[in-house]
PDB file of C-alpha atoms in Angstrom:
ATOM      1  CA  MET A  16      23.071  59.870  35.875  1.00 79.00           C
ATOM      2  CA  ARG A  17      26.660  60.360  37.247  1.00 83.00           C
ATOM      3  CA  ASP A  18      28.130  59.391  33.825  1.00 90.00           C
ATOM      4  CA  ASP A  19      26.046  62.088  32.117  1.00 94.00           C
ATOM      5  CA  PHE A  20      27.135  64.618  34.674  1.00 95.00           C
ATOM      6  CA  LYS A  21      30.942  63.573  34.242  1.00 94.00           C
ATOM      7  CA  ALA A  22      30.635  63.873  30.469  1.00 95.00           C
ATOM      8  CA  TYR A  23      29.056  67.334  30.786  1.00 95.00           C
ATOM      9  CA  LEU A  24      31.870  68.572  33.063  1.00 95.00           C
ATOM     10  CA  ASN A  25      34.537  67.038  30.842  1.00 93.00           C
ATOM     11  CA  GLU A  26      33.269  69.086  27.980  1.00 94.00           C
ATOM     12  CA  ILE A  27      33.778  72.222  29.930  1.00 94.00           C
ATOM     13  CA  CYS A  28      37.481  71.500  30.929  1.00 93.00           C
ATOM     14  CA  THR A  29      39.789  68.666  31.954  1.00 91.00           C
ATOM     15  CA  ILE A  30      39.351  67.634  35.481  1.00 93.00           C
ATOM     16  CA  LYS A  31      41.895  65.307  37.214  1.00 92.00           C
ATOM     17  CA  SER A  32      40.267  61.914  38.063  1.00 93.00           C
ATOM     18  CA  ASP A  33      40.651  62.162  41.886  1.00 94.00           C
ATOM     19  CA  ALA A  34      38.986  65.585  41.938  1.00 95.00           C
ATOM     20  CA  MET A  35      36.285  64.312  39.511  1.00 95.00           C
ATOM     21  CA  ASP A  36      35.600  61.439  41.775  1.00 96.00           C
ATOM     22  CA  GLU A  37      35.434  63.721  44.942  1.00 96.00           C
ATOM     23  CA  LEU A  38      33.136  66.059  43.076  1.00 96.00           C
ATOM     24  CA  LEU A  39      30.796  63.488  41.844  1.00 96.00           C
ATOM     25  CA  ASP A  40      30.536  61.987  45.411  1.00 97.00           C
ATOM     26  CA  LEU A  41      28.972  65.309  46.592  1.00 97.00           C
ATOM     27  CA  PHE A  42      25.981  65.147  44.225  1.00 97.00           C
ATOM     28  CA  ARG A  43      22.793  63.161  45.137  1.00 97.00           C
ATOM     29  CA  PRO A  44      19.933  62.381  42.644  1.00 97.00           C
ATOM     30  CA  THR A  45      16.570  64.001  43.251  1.00 97.00           C
ATOM     31  CA  ASN A  46      13.553  64.852  41.124  1.00 97.00           C
ATOM     32  CA  LEU A  47      11.563  67.978  40.655  1.00 97.00           C
ATOM     33  CA  SER A  48       7.966  67.684  39.600  1.00 98.00           C
ATOM     34  CA  ALA A  49       6.571  70.285  37.249  1.00 97.00           C
ATOM     35  CA  LYS A  50       5.885  73.589  39.054  1.00 97.00           C
ATOM     36  CA  GLN A  51       8.141  72.540  41.985  1.00 98.00           C
ATOM     37  CA  PHE A  52      10.906  74.972  42.938  1.00 98.00           C
ATOM     38  CA  PHE A  53      14.681  74.273  43.053  1.00 98.00           C
ATOM     39  CA  VAL A  54      15.034  77.622  44.908  1.00 97.00           C
ATOM     40  CA  ARG A  55      12.363  80.178  45.820  1.00 97.00           C
ATOM     41  CA  ALA A  56      12.666  83.920  45.954  1.00 96.00           C
ATOM     42  CA  GLY A  57      13.352  85.123  49.495  1.00 96.00           C
ATOM     43  CA  ALA A  58      15.147  81.887  50.434  1.00 96.00           C
ATOM     44  CA  TYR A  59      18.827  81.658  51.246  1.00 96.00           C
ATOM     45  CA  ALA A  60      20.296  79.430  48.613  1.00 96.00           C
ATOM     46  CA  ASP A  61      22.641  76.634  49.879  1.00 96.00           C
ATOM     47  CA  LYS A  62      22.797  74.131  46.820  1.00 97.00           C
ATOM     48  CA  VAL A  63      23.699  73.890  43.237  1.00 97.00           C
ATOM     49  CA  GLY A  64      22.397  71.304  40.737  1.00 97.00           C
ATOM     50  CA  PHE A  65      23.001  69.437  37.547  1.00 98.00           C
ATOM     51  CA  LEU A  66      19.830  69.400  35.591  1.00 98.00           C
ATOM     52  CA  ARG A  67      20.065  66.143  33.659  1.00 97.00           C
ATOM     53  CA  VAL A  68      16.670  66.016  32.159  1.00 97.00           C
ATOM     54  CA  GLY A  69      13.974  68.721  32.129  1.00 97.00           C
ATOM     55  CA  VAL A  70      13.389  72.329  31.929  1.00 98.00           C
ATOM     56  CA  VAL A  71      13.679  74.915  34.717  1.00 98.00           C
ATOM     57  CA  ARG A  72      12.920  78.593  34.305  1.00 97.00           C
ATOM     58  CA  ALA A  73      14.638  81.403  36.341  1.00 97.00           C
ATOM     59  CA  PHE A  74      12.269  84.186  36.943  1.00 97.00           C
ATOM     60  CA  PHE A  75      11.429  87.212  39.259  1.00 96.00           C
ATOM     61  CA  VAL A  76       8.296  89.100  40.145  1.00 94.00           C
ATOM     62  CA  ASN A  77       8.134  92.912  40.196  1.00 93.00           C
ATOM     63  CA  ASP A  78       6.182  94.920  42.931  1.00 91.00           C
ATOM     64  CA  ALA A  79       3.171  95.016  40.683  1.00 93.00           C
ATOM     65  CA  GLY A  80       3.103  91.167  40.541  1.00 91.00           C
ATOM     66  CA  LYS A  81       4.309  90.875  37.065  1.00 91.00           C
ATOM     67  CA  GLU A  82       6.682  87.860  36.314  1.00 92.00           C
ATOM     68  CA  TYR A  83       9.810  88.190  34.150  1.00 95.00           C
ATOM     69  CA  THR A  84      11.384  85.141  32.881  1.00 96.00           C
ATOM     70  CA  LYS A  85      15.297  85.662  32.959  1.00 95.00           C
ATOM     71  CA  GLN A  86      16.438  82.321  31.649  1.00 96.00           C
ATOM     72  CA  PHE A  87      15.475  78.799  30.787  1.00 97.00           C
ATOM     73  CA  PHE A  88      17.652  75.852  31.788  1.00 97.00           C
ATOM     74  CA  VAL A  89      17.319  72.717  29.624  1.00 96.00           C
ATOM     75  CA  GLY A  90      19.048  69.534  30.564  1.00 95.00           C
ATOM     76  CA  PRO A  91      21.913  69.074  30.488  1.00 96.00           C
ATOM     77  CA  SER A  92      22.556  72.283  32.381  1.00 96.00           C
ATOM     78  CA  LEU A  93      23.713  73.731  35.734  1.00 97.00           C
ATOM     79  CA  ILE A  94      21.264  75.411  38.079  1.00 97.00           C
ATOM     80  CA  GLY A  95      21.491  77.337  41.298  1.00 96.00           C
ATOM     81  CA  ALA A  96      20.907  80.708  42.794  1.00 96.00           C
ATOM     82  CA  TYR A  97      24.435  81.906  42.268  1.00 92.00           C
ATOM     83  CA  THR A  98      24.119  85.416  43.533  1.00 93.00           C
ATOM     84  CA  SER A  99      22.576  84.265  46.818  1.00 95.00           C
ATOM     85  CA  LEU A 100      25.291  81.553  47.099  1.00 94.00           C
ATOM     86  CA  LEU A 101      28.087  84.157  46.573  1.00 92.00           C
ATOM     87  CA  THR A 102      26.547  87.016  48.704  1.00 94.00           C
ATOM     88  CA  LYS A 103      24.880  84.944  51.304  1.00 94.00           C
ATOM     89  CA  GLN A 104      21.729  87.177  50.939  1.00 96.00           C
ATOM     90  CA  ALA A 105      18.253  86.180  50.187  1.00 96.00           C
ATOM     91  CA  ASN A 106      17.588  84.881  46.615  1.00 96.00           C
ATOM     92  CA  ARG A 107      15.647  87.266  44.364  1.00 95.00           C
ATOM     93  CA  ILE A 108      15.240  85.037  41.372  1.00 96.00           C
ATOM     94  CA  ALA A 109      13.343  81.743  41.742  1.00 97.00           C
ATOM     95  CA  GLN A 110      13.959  78.548  39.802  1.00 98.00           C
ATOM     96  CA  GLN A 111      11.028  76.459  39.014  1.00 98.00           C
ATOM     97  CA  ALA A 112      10.628  73.244  37.076  1.00 98.00           C
ATOM     98  CA  LEU A 113       8.281  73.541  34.020  1.00 97.00           C
ATOM     99  CA  VAL A 114       8.298  69.797  33.499  1.00 97.00           C
ATOM    100  CA  ASP A 115       9.267  66.823  35.498  1.00 98.00           C
ATOM    101  CA  CYS A 116      13.192  66.977  36.092  1.00 98.00           C
ATOM    102  CA  GLU A 117      16.014  64.679  37.094  1.00 98.00           C
ATOM    103  CA  ILE A 118      18.579  66.469  39.034  1.00 98.00           C
ATOM    104  CA  LEU A 119      21.859  65.919  40.893  1.00 98.00           C
ATOM    105  CA  GLU A 120      22.348  68.343  43.621  1.00 97.00           C
ATOM    106  CA  ALA A 121      24.986  69.215  46.192  1.00 98.00           C
ATOM    107  CA  ASN A 122      25.668  71.619  49.074  1.00 97.00           C
ATOM    108  CA  TYR A 123      27.511  74.624  47.778  1.00 96.00           C
ATOM    109  CA  SER A 124      29.669  74.839  50.988  1.00 96.00           C
ATOM    110  CA  ASP A 125      31.005  71.223  50.188  1.00 96.00           C
ATOM    111  CA  LEU A 126      31.789  72.368  46.627  1.00 95.00           C
ATOM    112  CA  GLU A 127      33.666  75.294  47.902  1.00 93.00           C
ATOM    113  CA  ALA A 128      35.689  73.227  50.077  1.00 94.00           C
ATOM    114  CA  LEU A 129      36.681  71.047  46.968  1.00 94.00           C
ATOM    115  CA  TYR A 130      37.677  74.260  45.130  1.00 92.00           C
ATOM    116  CA  LYS A 131      40.244  74.942  47.815  1.00 91.00           C
ATOM    117  CA  LYS A 132      41.478  71.365  47.576  1.00 94.00           C
ATOM    118  CA  HIS A 133      41.659  70.870  43.744  1.00 94.00           C
ATOM    119  CA  HIS A 134      42.881  73.628  41.323  1.00 90.00           C
ATOM    120  CA  SER A 135      41.149  71.819  38.456  1.00 90.00           C
ATOM    121  CA  LEU A 136      37.755  72.245  40.209  1.00 93.00           C
ATOM    122  CA  GLU A 137      38.400  75.872  40.832  1.00 91.00           C
ATOM    123  CA  HIS A 138      39.325  76.168  37.006  1.00 92.00           C
ATOM    124  CA  LEU A 139      36.000  74.451  36.307  1.00 93.00           C
ATOM    125  CA  GLY A 140      34.075  76.952  38.394  1.00 92.00           C
ATOM    126  CA  ARG A 141      35.731  79.966  36.692  1.00 93.00           C
ATOM    127  CA  LYS A 142      34.857  78.387  33.201  1.00 94.00           C
ATOM    128  CA  ILE A 143      31.145  77.917  34.295  1.00 94.00           C
ATOM    129  CA  ALA A 144      31.007  81.622  35.578  1.00 92.00           C
ATOM    130  CA  GLU A 145      32.586  82.861  32.315  1.00 94.00           C
ATOM    131  CA  PHE A 146      30.023  80.996  30.323  1.00 93.00           C
ATOM    132  CA  TYR A 147      27.069  82.290  32.298  1.00 91.00           C
ATOM    133  CA  PHE A 148      28.631  85.784  32.164  1.00 93.00           C
ATOM    134  CA  LEU A 149      28.738  85.627  28.394  1.00 94.00           C
ATOM    135  CA  GLU A 150      25.289  84.207  28.083  1.00 93.00           C
ATOM    136  CA  LYS A 151      23.804  86.969  30.200  1.00 93.00           C
ATOM    137  CA  GLU A 152      25.521  89.649  28.179  1.00 95.00           C
ATOM    138  CA  GLN A 153      24.270  88.120  25.031  1.00 95.00           C
ATOM    139  CA  LYS A 154      20.666  88.104  26.328  1.00 94.00           C
ATOM    140  CA  GLU A 155      21.021  91.682  27.430  1.00 94.00           C
ATOM    141  CA  LEU A 156      22.290  92.739  23.845  1.00 95.00           C
ATOM    142  CA  GLU A 157      19.365  90.860  22.242  1.00 95.00           C
ATOM    143  CA  MET A 158      16.846  92.601  24.456  1.00 94.00           C
ATOM    144  CA  GLY A 159      18.165  95.964  23.717  1.00 94.00           C
ATOM    145  CA  LEU A 160      19.189  95.766  20.130  1.00 96.00           C
ATOM    146  CA  LEU A 161      16.757  93.327  18.404  1.00 96.00           C
ATOM    147  CA  ASP A 162      13.052  93.488  17.782  1.00 96.00           C
ATOM    148  CA  ALA A 163      10.549  90.910  18.998  1.00 96.00           C
ATOM    149  CA  ASP A 164      10.555  88.908  15.820  1.00 95.00           C
ATOM    150  CA  GLN A 165      14.364  88.628  15.852  1.00 96.00           C
ATOM    151  CA  ARG A 166      14.370  87.623  19.618  1.00 97.00           C
ATOM    152  CA  TYR A 167      11.657  84.924  18.803  1.00 96.00           C
ATOM    153  CA  ASP A 168      13.811  83.523  16.024  1.00 96.00           C
ATOM    154  CA  ILE A 169      16.848  83.283  18.346  1.00 96.00           C
ATOM    155  CA  PHE A 170      14.736  81.648  21.111  1.00 96.00           C
ATOM    156  CA  ARG A 171      13.610  78.972  18.621  1.00 95.00           C
ATOM    157  CA  ASP A 172      17.216  78.381  17.447  1.00 96.00           C
ATOM    158  CA  ARG A 173      18.548  78.343  21.018  1.00 94.00           C
ATOM    159  CA  PHE A 174      15.719  76.160  22.355  1.00 95.00           C
ATOM    160  CA  PRO A 175      14.481  74.159  19.413  1.00 92.00           C
ATOM    161  CA  HIS A 176      12.116  71.803  21.276  1.00 91.00           C
ATOM    162  CA  LEU A 177      11.004  74.067  24.171  1.00 94.00           C
ATOM    163  CA  GLU A 178       8.060  75.602  22.477  1.00 92.00           C
ATOM    164  CA  SER A 179       6.068  72.473  22.618  1.00 91.00           C
ATOM    165  CA  LEU A 180       6.727  71.835  26.150  1.00 93.00           C
ATOM    166  CA  ILE A 181       6.021  75.060  28.018  1.00 95.00           C
ATOM    167  CA  ALA A 182       3.353  77.732  28.287  1.00 94.00           C
ATOM    168  CA  GLN A 183       3.187  80.534  25.826  1.00 94.00           C
ATOM    169  CA  TYR A 184       3.214  83.074  28.553  1.00 95.00           C
ATOM    170  CA  HIS A 185       6.658  81.827  29.760  1.00 96.00           C
ATOM    171  CA  ILE A 186       8.006  82.344  26.349  1.00 96.00           C
ATOM    172  CA  ALA A 187       6.489  85.784  26.011  1.00 96.00           C
ATOM    173  CA  SER A 188       7.950  86.778  29.319  1.00 95.00           C
ATOM    174  CA  TYR A 189      11.440  85.591  28.345  1.00 96.00           C
ATOM    175  CA  LEU A 190      11.176  87.545  25.098  1.00 96.00           C
ATOM    176  CA  GLY A 191       9.879  90.610  26.910  1.00 94.00           C
ATOM    177  CA  ILE A 192       6.594  90.743  25.050  1.00 96.00           C
ATOM    178  CA  SER A 193       2.961  89.992  25.731  1.00 95.00           C
ATOM    179  CA  PRO A 194       1.426  86.610  25.028  1.00 95.00           C
ATOM    180  CA  THR A 195      -0.760  88.471  22.389  1.00 95.00           C
ATOM    181  CA  GLN A 196       2.270  89.790  20.620  1.00 96.00           C
ATOM    182  CA  LEU A 197       3.831  86.314  20.700  1.00 96.00           C
ATOM    183  CA  SER A 198       0.762  84.955  19.188  1.00 94.00           C
ATOM    184  CA  ARG A 199       0.806  87.572  16.433  1.00 94.00           C
ATOM    185  CA  ILE A 200       4.500  86.706  15.707  1.00 95.00           C
ATOM    186  CA  ARG A 201       3.794  83.102  15.530  1.00 92.00           C
ATOM    187  CA  ASN A 202       0.747  83.670  13.204  1.00 91.00           C
ATOM    188  CA  LYS A 203       2.822  85.871  10.914  1.00 90.00           C
ATOM    189  CA  LYS A 204       5.694  83.297  10.700  1.00 84.00           C
ATOM    190  CA  ALA A 205       3.148  80.527  10.039  1.00 82.00           C
ATOM    191  CA  GLY A 206       1.783  82.580   7.117  1.00 78.00           C
ATOM    192  CA  PHE A 207      -1.565  83.429   8.628  1.00 71.00           C
TER     193      PHE A 207
END
């Protein structure tokens, strides 16, 4: 599991071996069962994770009780309630396993201490933040500029195996449409 994490990080940027060793030592293996939360809304986040295998969704619930899926994380990927970690305020976006997951997790405060010690890890953190900023902006543009059919096509390209693993209503929520509308789109694309 550590080798997978090391390979994942090395694809992001070059990390000195001593810094990599100290970083890997922070992370401990754990599992999340389907429907189990990595972090709940209302909680104060204190950990980050490397999702080696599995699918985690990030979502929030409005005052009327309607869920909105913000993002899917498919292993290998990094997970964590970054806004809560950075602001030290209660988390607003829950992260929940949709299937059984294998994770490495670490305390964020320990990671911050390593940032101060190793410039290459601080650089890694910046590269990760840049990636998620660009991903967030891309999703916002898709939601504002593309129709539901186009967003569904992008979803299928971005997450080619996800559709068979998770509930239709999660996909519909991610696309900003109803499950009925998603069903119509699927039927149209299947030629029905």
